[in-house]
Amino acid sequence: MSEHDGPVHTGGEDTSTHLSTDDCGCGTACDVDVDADVDSAAATPPPDGPATDLAPNRAAFGVPEMDCPSCAGKVESSVRRLDGIGDIDPQVTTGRLVVEYDPEKATLDDIKTSIEGAGYAVDDDPTTRTVTLSVPDMDCPSCAGKVENALDGVSGVLEYETRPTAGTAIVTLAAETDLSAVVTAVENAGYEVTGTDADDLSDSDGDTDRSSVWRSTRALKTWVSGAFLAAGIATEYIFGIELVVTTILSVSFTLPEVLYLVGAGIGGQEILRNGYYSARNRSLDIDLLMSTAIVSAVVASLISAPTSLYFEAATLAFLFSVSELLERYSVDQTRNSLRELMDLSPDEATVRRDGTEQVVPVEDVVVGDVVVVKPGEKIPVDGTVLDGESAVNQAPITGESVPVDKAAGDDVYAGTVNEAGYLEVRVDSAAGDDTLSRIVSMVEDAQANKTEREQFVERFSGYYTPFMVAVAIGIATIPPLLFGLDWVTWFVYGITMLVLACPCAFVISTPVSVVSGITSAARNGVLIKGGSYLEAMGAVEAIAIDKTGTLTKGELTVTDVVPLNGNSEEDVLRCARGLEMRSEHPIGEAIVSHAENNNLDGREVSAFESITGKGVRADLDGVPHYAGKPGLFADLEFDLRHTHVTDAEDALSDDLRSLCNRQGCLNLVEDTIPRLQDEGKTVVLVGTADELEGLVAVADEVRPDARATVERLQSFGLSVVMLTGDNEGTARAIAEQVGVDDFRAGLLPEDKVTAVEGLLDEYESVAMVGDGINDAPALATATVGIAMGAAGTDTALETADIALMADDISKLPYLYELSHQANHVIRQNIWASLGIKALLAIGVPFGLVSVGLAVLAGDAGMTVGVTGNAMRLSRIQPDE
């Protein structure tokens, strides 16, 4: 994000004061040392004052609860702890805080968090607002630079972010700043603002018809320019006409030269216009370089007549205009990938109100409304099905290829398609807050997050262009001056080097690849929240996967009940049900569900206590009971090697029954528990402090595609490690079933963090896959955190770096393949654009590269090439 680097504006004289509660009168105990600007209220205009009270690098925050000098001191002290903070102006009388900050060290969000950390809510609306400008002509980094330079000159602009891949500029303004001044500044930089998301600027201004780049005004001028260039070539080289048609200021012009000049004038009109704005904004970009080259060619021809460079000027104007059109077309293809996401949600909804159905804009639908969705229609909102049954195509959100059956009580998402049935849906989220809107917003934000490669490219380009300009000047002047060589020839070589001085293709090589990869992933149900995560995922060496809910379905069921010491199976289940009633663990929920399905009554439960990582304790009918891992009962000093079976006719294996018949007991440690665990089951013991009443075994079914997914990941050379809180035996059974390389068992939530840290010591980069909620610490520890089944789950969407929207582990190989290929494409684009520029530059002094070849190969060709290469990422699809 770019911010201002402007002059400092201070509002008063600093004084240091010690205030007590009585001094401030705010009624709170805020006896603190305050270094406050107590005179600033008088020295600084109120919020509705002139816009000039805010200078660049100064942000204003509404803090209505900051109503005394002592309160202001607390806020100031909190903000002062941040790095990069300059003058702070707390304005108690207006509830406003103005902060000078260094955008390289602190952001607006950092300052806001510090204010809130002092105990004061921040109300941004009275003092700042954020507006998104649509600037479709801003389609390259140099264009964005000119827009940024223009915004730097607007008083009241606090912060901005340009997104050339999306053609938008996001501007944060002081509330009193006139938006039209911002729009005027951008348009004075040469870029039309076709609309904003604000109400005070109509989207109808300007030409918003972007249906065809090739039929635009600039395209028409380009074709006319090309026609005059072709006519000049035909006249001079085919028909050999050298007729002098006019003489101006003793300079004669032949017919071909006139045709070339007209072609250069028509084709170069937009170039010179943009070059003027570049010079005005002190931006050394391609427009300024091309304008310099065209004007230099014409001026040199006038000075050195009869030597003529009009052909070079016309060629440069025409071919560069073609190059710009190609660049616009290529960037539009990239932008379309995001527009397709935005267009998934319908604009209207059929709402049932007051017993009648009415069609309203989706923005007018409110939470609680009932929306009617007929067969074949898109569902306009996130909600819950109240009535009806249908198959819903959720591919736009989750990427699932097979429609999902929906009935009363099921969740549905905006943008999904009702295939066949009739549905009535209660609205749970307003328009703009639904899952699809959050996905689009996160994808847009992801495009703005610059990767390390992108930051390097931008830094490199800052040195590349000035260096190449210096080389061009040297080539044009040194050989004629020092060696007496033909100055016209070397002047043309210098112009050619100017063409190669623009790093456009090099600079866009990374962002177009990132945008293509992220939007392609989003269409397939994978939300990547930044280009850095896309790159990081493609470079991981190992993947840690939490077992429950990822490799397995996460739907536990009771498989075995073994009563002990005179208890019945019903007794064991009744006790287990009572103990697990208040537990939120999936194992507890499975036991409760099984007991309820068997119509077993509960018991009176009190004094419930969760024993982290081991089990639960509660009083059942006044008697303390326990349920949990064998280790819990070992801690209670039970001898698990000698336990009597209630009934030798219970459903036990033949070997266990024989053993019991011979000895009248079971060795749980060596026999029963290991047997069940080897079958991939988890064993829960139930009993009191004095008696072991029985055991319950539960199992989680392995996903059918888990093994194929693991094998596919391993085929990429990745190590796959399973993490689980299960015991060693259960973990080993599941690990062998799915084929992972290694596993870590018996892990508590904090142990998973340690396990990931251990993997990071072994591998350079590690991805962690979990549910995004219970595994959030481990996801944050990994190089890349991946949450699975995130659709409709706000927490998972926010905490994970990457979210698999569907509950589908088979998307993991697709994610890695896409990310890995994206890294290849980015490297190809960077080195190809640099390599071709270098080869062309080497050929210029030897007369091997003409102006036309430099434009077509070095600029237009490479721009189209890197964009086309990036778009190949959209061809990568998940395995069916």
PDB file of C-alpha atoms in Angstrom, residues 463-659:
ATOM      1  CA  TYR A 463      17.071   1.134 -11.226  1.00  0.00           C
ATOM      2  CA  TYR A 464      16.552  -0.460 -14.638  1.00  0.00           C
ATOM      3  CA  THR A 465      14.740   2.404 -16.365  1.00  0.00           C
ATOM      4  CA  PRO A 466      17.129   5.231 -15.377  1.00  0.00           C
ATOM      5  CA  PHE A 467      20.079   3.016 -16.294  1.00  0.00           C
ATOM      6  CA  MET A 468      18.639   2.216 -19.726  1.00  0.00           C
ATOM      7  CA  VAL A 469      17.842   5.892 -20.346  1.00  0.00           C
ATOM      8  CA  ALA A 470      21.469   6.739 -19.567  1.00  0.00           C
ATOM      9  CA  VAL A 471      22.593   3.979 -21.942  1.00  0.00           C
ATOM     10  CA  ALA A 472      20.298   5.338 -24.667  1.00  0.00           C
ATOM     11  CA  ILE A 473      21.712   8.839 -24.293  1.00  0.00           C
ATOM     12  CA  GLY A 474      25.233   7.443 -24.367  1.00  0.00           C
ATOM     13  CA  ILE A 475      24.588   5.412 -27.529  1.00  0.00           C
ATOM     14  CA  ALA A 476      23.024   8.412 -29.288  1.00  0.00           C
ATOM     15  CA  THR A 477      25.845  10.841 -28.448  1.00  0.00           C
ATOM     16  CA  ILE A 478      29.170   9.136 -27.682  1.00  0.00           C
ATOM     17  CA  PRO A 479      29.898   7.372 -31.015  1.00  0.00           C
ATOM     18  CA  PRO A 480      29.196  10.486 -33.163  1.00  0.00           C
ATOM     19  CA  LEU A 481      31.067  12.836 -30.810  1.00  0.00           C
ATOM     20  CA  LEU A 482      34.102  10.682 -30.034  1.00  0.00           C
ATOM     21  CA  PHE A 483      34.453   8.557 -33.135  1.00  0.00           C
ATOM     22  CA  GLY A 484      32.824  10.722 -35.794  1.00  0.00           C
ATOM     23  CA  LEU A 485      30.245   8.081 -36.702  1.00  0.00           C
ATOM     24  CA  ASP A 486      26.986   8.948 -38.478  1.00  0.00           C
ATOM     25  CA  TRP A 487      24.896  10.716 -35.914  1.00  0.00           C
ATOM     26  CA  VAL A 488      21.550   9.893 -37.559  1.00  0.00           C
ATOM     27  CA  THR A 489      22.234   6.159 -37.370  1.00  0.00           C
ATOM     28  CA  TRP A 490      23.284   6.310 -33.734  1.00  0.00           C
ATOM     29  CA  PHE A 491      20.428   8.657 -32.883  1.00  0.00           C
ATOM     30  CA  VAL A 492      18.032   5.987 -34.155  1.00  0.00           C
ATOM     31  CA  TYR A 493      19.884   3.433 -32.064  1.00  0.00           C
ATOM     32  CA  GLY A 494      19.394   5.693 -29.048  1.00  0.00           C
ATOM     33  CA  ILE A 495      15.644   5.912 -29.743  1.00  0.00           C
ATOM     34  CA  THR A 496      15.531   2.136 -29.988  1.00  0.00           C
ATOM     35  CA  MET A 497      17.208   1.838 -26.588  1.00  0.00           C
ATOM     36  CA  LEU A 498      14.609   4.210 -25.155  1.00  0.00           C
ATOM     37  CA  VAL A 499      11.922   1.788 -26.294  1.00  0.00           C
ATOM     38  CA  LEU A 500      13.696  -0.985 -24.395  1.00  0.00           C
ATOM     39  CA  ALA A 501      14.036   1.156 -21.273  1.00  0.00           C
ATOM     40  CA  CYS A 502      10.468   0.466 -20.143  1.00  0.00           C
ATOM     41  CA  PRO A 503      10.165  -2.644 -17.929  1.00  0.00           C
ATOM     42  CA  CYS A 504       6.380  -3.046 -18.336  1.00  0.00           C
ATOM     43  CA  ALA A 505       6.389  -6.742 -19.259  1.00  0.00           C
ATOM     44  CA  PHE A 506       8.932  -7.425 -16.527  1.00  0.00           C
ATOM     45  CA  VAL A 507       6.909  -5.592 -13.881  1.00  0.00           C
ATOM     46  CA  ILE A 508       3.544  -7.206 -14.703  1.00  0.00           C
ATOM     47  CA  SER A 509       5.061 -10.686 -15.040  1.00  0.00           C
ATOM     48  CA  THR A 510       4.368 -11.535 -11.390  1.00  0.00           C
ATOM     49  CA  PRO A 511       1.016  -9.822 -10.647  1.00  0.00           C
ATOM     50  CA  VAL A 512      -0.767 -11.221 -13.718  1.00  0.00           C
ATOM     51  CA  SER A 513       0.407 -14.709 -12.733  1.00  0.00           C
ATOM     52  CA  VAL A 514      -0.769 -14.224  -9.157  1.00  0.00           C
ATOM     53  CA  VAL A 515      -4.171 -12.890 -10.239  1.00  0.00           C
ATOM     54  CA  SER A 516      -4.631 -15.715 -12.716  1.00  0.00           C
ATOM     55  CA  GLY A 517      -3.710 -18.342 -10.123  1.00  0.00           C
ATOM     56  CA  ILE A 518      -5.823 -16.909  -7.298  1.00  0.00           C
ATOM     57  CA  THR A 519      -8.961 -16.369  -9.388  1.00  0.00           C
ATOM     58  CA  SER A 520      -8.639 -19.788 -11.022  1.00  0.00           C
ATOM     59  CA  ALA A 521      -8.385 -21.355  -7.571  1.00  0.00           C
ATOM     60  CA  ALA A 522     -11.425 -19.396  -6.341  1.00  0.00           C
ATOM     61  CA  ARG A 523     -13.528 -20.709  -9.232  1.00  0.00           C
ATOM     62  CA  ASN A 524     -12.587 -24.219  -8.129  1.00  0.00           C
ATOM     63  CA  GLY A 525     -13.479 -23.741  -4.496  1.00  0.00           C
ATOM     64  CA  VAL A 526     -10.024 -22.854  -3.150  1.00  0.00           C
ATOM     65  CA  LEU A 527      -9.559 -19.421  -1.571  1.00  0.00           C
ATOM     66  CA  ILE A 528      -5.923 -18.256  -1.550  1.00  0.00           C
ATOM     67  CA  LYS A 529      -5.600 -15.089   0.499  1.00  0.00           C
ATOM     68  CA  GLY A 530      -2.479 -13.639  -1.093  1.00  0.00           C
ATOM     69  CA  GLY A 531       0.165 -14.102  -3.725  1.00  0.00           C
ATOM     70  CA  SER A 532       2.740 -14.829  -1.020  1.00  0.00           C
ATOM     71  CA  TYR A 533       0.684 -17.858   0.075  1.00  0.00           C
ATOM     72  CA  LEU A 534       0.344 -18.991  -3.534  1.00  0.00           C
ATOM     73  CA  GLU A 535       4.117 -18.903  -3.914  1.00  0.00           C
ATOM     74  CA  ALA A 536       4.737 -20.470  -0.507  1.00  0.00           C
ATOM     75  CA  MET A 537       2.318 -23.347  -1.143  1.00  0.00           C
ATOM     76  CA  GLY A 538       4.122 -24.167  -4.362  1.00  0.00           C
ATOM     77  CA  ALA A 539       7.423 -24.451  -2.478  1.00  0.00           C
ATOM     78  CA  VAL A 540       6.407 -26.609   0.508  1.00  0.00           C
ATOM     79  CA  GLU A 541       8.314 -29.817   1.106  1.00  0.00           C
ATOM     80  CA  ALA A 542       5.969 -31.469   3.591  1.00  0.00           C
ATOM     81  CA  ILE A 543       2.276 -31.375   4.467  1.00  0.00           C
ATOM     82  CA  ALA A 544       1.018 -32.027   7.988  1.00  0.00           C
ATOM     83  CA  ILE A 545      -2.615 -33.168   8.019  1.00  0.00           C
ATOM     84  CA  ASP A 546      -4.798 -33.327  11.090  1.00  0.00           C
ATOM     85  CA  LYS A 547      -6.560 -36.693  11.121  1.00  0.00           C
ATOM     86  CA  THR A 548     -10.057 -35.936  12.370  1.00  0.00           C
ATOM     87  CA  GLY A 549     -12.289 -34.307   9.781  1.00  0.00           C
ATOM     88  CA  THR A 550      -9.613 -34.252   7.089  1.00  0.00           C
ATOM     89  CA  LEU A 551      -8.268 -37.739   6.468  1.00  0.00           C
ATOM     90  CA  THR A 552     -11.382 -39.070   8.184  1.00  0.00           C
ATOM     91  CA  LYS A 553     -14.973 -37.890   7.845  1.00  0.00           C
ATOM     92  CA  GLY A 554     -15.087 -36.523  11.370  1.00  0.00           C
ATOM     93  CA  GLU A 555     -18.333 -38.433  12.009  1.00  0.00           C
ATOM     94  CA  LEU A 556     -17.613 -40.756  14.930  1.00  0.00           C
ATOM     95  CA  THR A 557     -19.848 -43.750  15.691  1.00  0.00           C
ATOM     96  CA  VAL A 558     -19.890 -46.247  18.548  1.00  0.00           C
ATOM     97  CA  THR A 559     -18.654 -49.650  17.386  1.00  0.00           C
ATOM     98  CA  ASP A 560     -18.132 -51.665  20.601  1.00  0.00           C
ATOM     99  CA  VAL A 561     -19.459 -51.629  24.178  1.00  0.00           C
ATOM    100  CA  VAL A 562     -17.741 -53.987  26.670  1.00  0.00           C
ATOM    101  CA  PRO A 563     -19.365 -54.115  30.135  1.00  0.00           C
ATOM    102  CA  LEU A 564     -17.124 -55.060  33.082  1.00  0.00           C
ATOM    103  CA  ASN A 565     -17.403 -56.019  36.727  1.00  0.00           C
ATOM    104  CA  GLY A 566     -21.080 -56.969  36.824  1.00  0.00           C
ATOM    105  CA  ASN A 567     -22.448 -54.054  34.767  1.00  0.00           C
ATOM    106  CA  SER A 568     -24.667 -54.408  31.696  1.00  0.00           C
ATOM    107  CA  GLU A 569     -24.102 -52.823  28.321  1.00  0.00           C
ATOM    108  CA  GLU A 570     -27.033 -50.502  29.053  1.00  0.00           C
ATOM    109  CA  ASP A 571     -25.438 -49.499  32.377  1.00  0.00           C
ATOM    110  CA  VAL A 572     -22.200 -48.582  30.626  1.00  0.00           C
ATOM    111  CA  LEU A 573     -23.945 -46.573  27.917  1.00  0.00           C
ATOM    112  CA  ARG A 574     -26.170 -44.814  30.449  1.00  0.00           C
ATOM    113  CA  CYS A 575     -23.152 -43.733  32.488  1.00  0.00           C
ATOM    114  CA  ALA A 576     -21.206 -42.734  29.379  1.00  0.00           C
ATOM    115  CA  ARG A 577     -24.172 -40.712  28.123  1.00  0.00           C
ATOM    116  CA  GLY A 578     -24.448 -38.821  31.392  1.00  0.00           C
ATOM    117  CA  LEU A 579     -20.742 -38.074  31.506  1.00  0.00           C
ATOM    118  CA  GLU A 580     -20.535 -36.887  27.896  1.00  0.00           C
ATOM    119  CA  MET A 581     -23.791 -34.876  27.823  1.00  0.00           C
ATOM    120  CA  ARG A 582     -21.961 -31.625  28.465  1.00  0.00           C
ATOM    121  CA  SER A 583     -18.844 -32.434  26.507  1.00  0.00           C
ATOM    122  CA  GLU A 584     -18.228 -30.681  23.194  1.00  0.00           C
ATOM    123  CA  HIS A 585     -15.768 -33.289  21.987  1.00  0.00           C
ATOM    124  CA  PRO A 586     -16.845 -35.297  18.889  1.00  0.00           C
ATOM    125  CA  ILE A 587     -16.272 -38.570  20.773  1.00  0.00           C
ATOM    126  CA  GLY A 588     -18.685 -37.458  23.470  1.00  0.00           C
ATOM    127  CA  GLU A 589     -21.254 -36.414  20.900  1.00  0.00           C
ATOM    128  CA  ALA A 590     -21.005 -39.854  19.238  1.00  0.00           C
ATOM    129  CA  ILE A 591     -21.578 -41.658  22.548  1.00  0.00           C
ATOM    130  CA  VAL A 592     -24.564 -39.470  23.449  1.00  0.00           C
ATOM    131  CA  SER A 593     -26.090 -39.963  20.010  1.00  0.00           C
ATOM    132  CA  HIS A 594     -25.664 -43.753  20.224  1.00  0.00           C
ATOM    133  CA  ALA A 595     -27.288 -43.874  23.664  1.00  0.00           C
ATOM    134  CA  GLU A 596     -30.216 -41.755  22.530  1.00  0.00           C
ATOM    135  CA  ASN A 597     -30.708 -43.961  19.485  1.00  0.00           C
ATOM    136  CA  ASN A 598     -30.991 -46.910  21.891  1.00  0.00           C
ATOM    137  CA  ASN A 599     -33.623 -45.027  23.956  1.00  0.00           C
ATOM    138  CA  LEU A 600     -31.534 -45.069  27.117  1.00  0.00           C
ATOM    139  CA  ASP A 601     -32.565 -42.649  29.823  1.00  0.00           C
ATOM    140  CA  GLY A 602     -30.051 -40.201  31.181  1.00  0.00           C
ATOM    141  CA  ARG A 603     -28.875 -39.765  34.751  1.00  0.00           C
ATOM    142  CA  GLU A 604     -28.785 -36.673  36.930  1.00  0.00           C
ATOM    143  CA  VAL A 605     -25.531 -34.886  36.173  1.00  0.00           C
ATOM    144  CA  SER A 606     -23.725 -32.348  38.350  1.00  0.00           C
ATOM    145  CA  ALA A 607     -20.202 -31.040  38.996  1.00  0.00           C
ATOM    146  CA  PHE A 608     -19.142 -31.623  35.393  1.00  0.00           C
ATOM    147  CA  GLU A 609     -15.452 -31.054  34.727  1.00  0.00           C
ATOM    148  CA  SER A 610     -13.374 -31.446  31.587  1.00  0.00           C
ATOM    149  CA  ILE A 611      -9.916 -32.919  32.146  1.00  0.00           C
ATOM    150  CA  THR A 612      -7.957 -31.485  29.224  1.00  0.00           C
ATOM    151  CA  GLY A 613      -6.415 -34.125  27.019  1.00  0.00           C
ATOM    152  CA  LYS A 614      -7.619 -37.036  29.166  1.00  0.00           C
ATOM    153  CA  GLY A 615     -11.411 -37.098  29.601  1.00  0.00           C
ATOM    154  CA  VAL A 616     -14.245 -35.817  31.775  1.00  0.00           C
ATOM    155  CA  ARG A 617     -15.496 -36.082  35.360  1.00  0.00           C
ATOM    156  CA  ALA A 618     -19.016 -35.600  36.706  1.00  0.00           C
ATOM    157  CA  ASP A 619     -21.317 -36.709  39.498  1.00  0.00           C
ATOM    158  CA  LEU A 620     -24.010 -39.114  38.270  1.00  0.00           C
ATOM    159  CA  ASP A 621     -26.880 -39.322  40.766  1.00  0.00           C
ATOM    160  CA  GLY A 622     -24.426 -37.948  43.311  1.00  0.00           C
ATOM    161  CA  VAL A 623     -21.689 -40.512  42.632  1.00  0.00           C
ATOM    162  CA  PRO A 624     -18.385 -39.287  41.033  1.00  0.00           C
ATOM    163  CA  HIS A 625     -17.767 -40.924  37.662  1.00  0.00           C
ATOM    164  CA  TYR A 626     -15.036 -40.694  35.058  1.00  0.00           C
ATOM    165  CA  ALA A 627     -14.832 -41.257  31.292  1.00  0.00           C
ATOM    166  CA  GLY A 628     -11.715 -40.954  29.212  1.00  0.00           C
ATOM    167  CA  LYS A 629      -8.497 -42.428  27.950  1.00  0.00           C
ATOM    168  CA  PRO A 630      -6.902 -45.453  29.596  1.00  0.00           C
ATOM    169  CA  GLY A 631      -4.240 -43.107  30.917  1.00  0.00           C
ATOM    170  CA  LEU A 632      -6.874 -41.321  33.024  1.00  0.00           C
ATOM    171  CA  PHE A 633      -7.770 -44.533  34.825  1.00  0.00           C
ATOM    172  CA  ALA A 634      -4.124 -45.477  35.174  1.00  0.00           C
ATOM    173  CA  ASP A 635      -3.710 -42.167  37.023  1.00  0.00           C
ATOM    174  CA  LEU A 636      -6.611 -43.266  39.252  1.00  0.00           C
ATOM    175  CA  GLU A 637      -4.484 -46.355  40.084  1.00  0.00           C
ATOM    176  CA  PHE A 638      -6.672 -48.928  38.364  1.00  0.00           C
ATOM    177  CA  ASP A 639      -5.059 -52.258  37.443  1.00  0.00           C
ATOM    178  CA  LEU A 640      -6.079 -52.475  33.788  1.00  0.00           C
ATOM    179  CA  ARG A 641      -4.272 -55.781  33.409  1.00  0.00           C
ATOM    180  CA  HIS A 642      -6.864 -57.604  35.551  1.00  0.00           C
ATOM    181  CA  THR A 643     -10.510 -56.786  34.794  1.00  0.00           C
ATOM    182  CA  HIS A 644     -13.504 -59.128  35.047  1.00  0.00           C
ATOM    183  CA  VAL A 645     -15.957 -59.458  32.157  1.00  0.00           C
ATOM    184  CA  THR A 646     -19.639 -59.233  33.032  1.00  0.00           C
ATOM    185  CA  ASP A 647     -20.846 -62.009  30.736  1.00  0.00           C
ATOM    186  CA  ALA A 648     -18.705 -64.432  28.804  1.00  0.00           C
ATOM    187  CA  GLU A 649     -21.461 -64.571  26.168  1.00  0.00           C
ATOM    188  CA  ASP A 650     -21.027 -60.883  25.272  1.00  0.00           C
ATOM    189  CA  ALA A 651     -20.054 -60.125  21.669  1.00  0.00           C
ATOM    190  CA  LEU A 652     -16.286 -60.587  22.012  1.00  0.00           C
ATOM    191  CA  SER A 653     -13.800 -62.180  19.691  1.00  0.00           C
ATOM    192  CA  ASP A 654     -13.237 -65.911  20.086  1.00  0.00           C
ATOM    193  CA  ASP A 655      -9.705 -65.470  21.431  1.00  0.00           C
ATOM    194  CA  LEU A 656     -10.822 -62.998  24.083  1.00  0.00           C
ATOM    195  CA  ARG A 657     -13.774 -65.169  25.102  1.00  0.00           C
ATOM    196  CA  SER A 658     -11.477 -68.187  25.412  1.00  0.00           C
ATOM    197  CA  LEU A 659      -9.015 -66.193  27.476  1.00  0.00           C
TER     198      LEU A 659
END
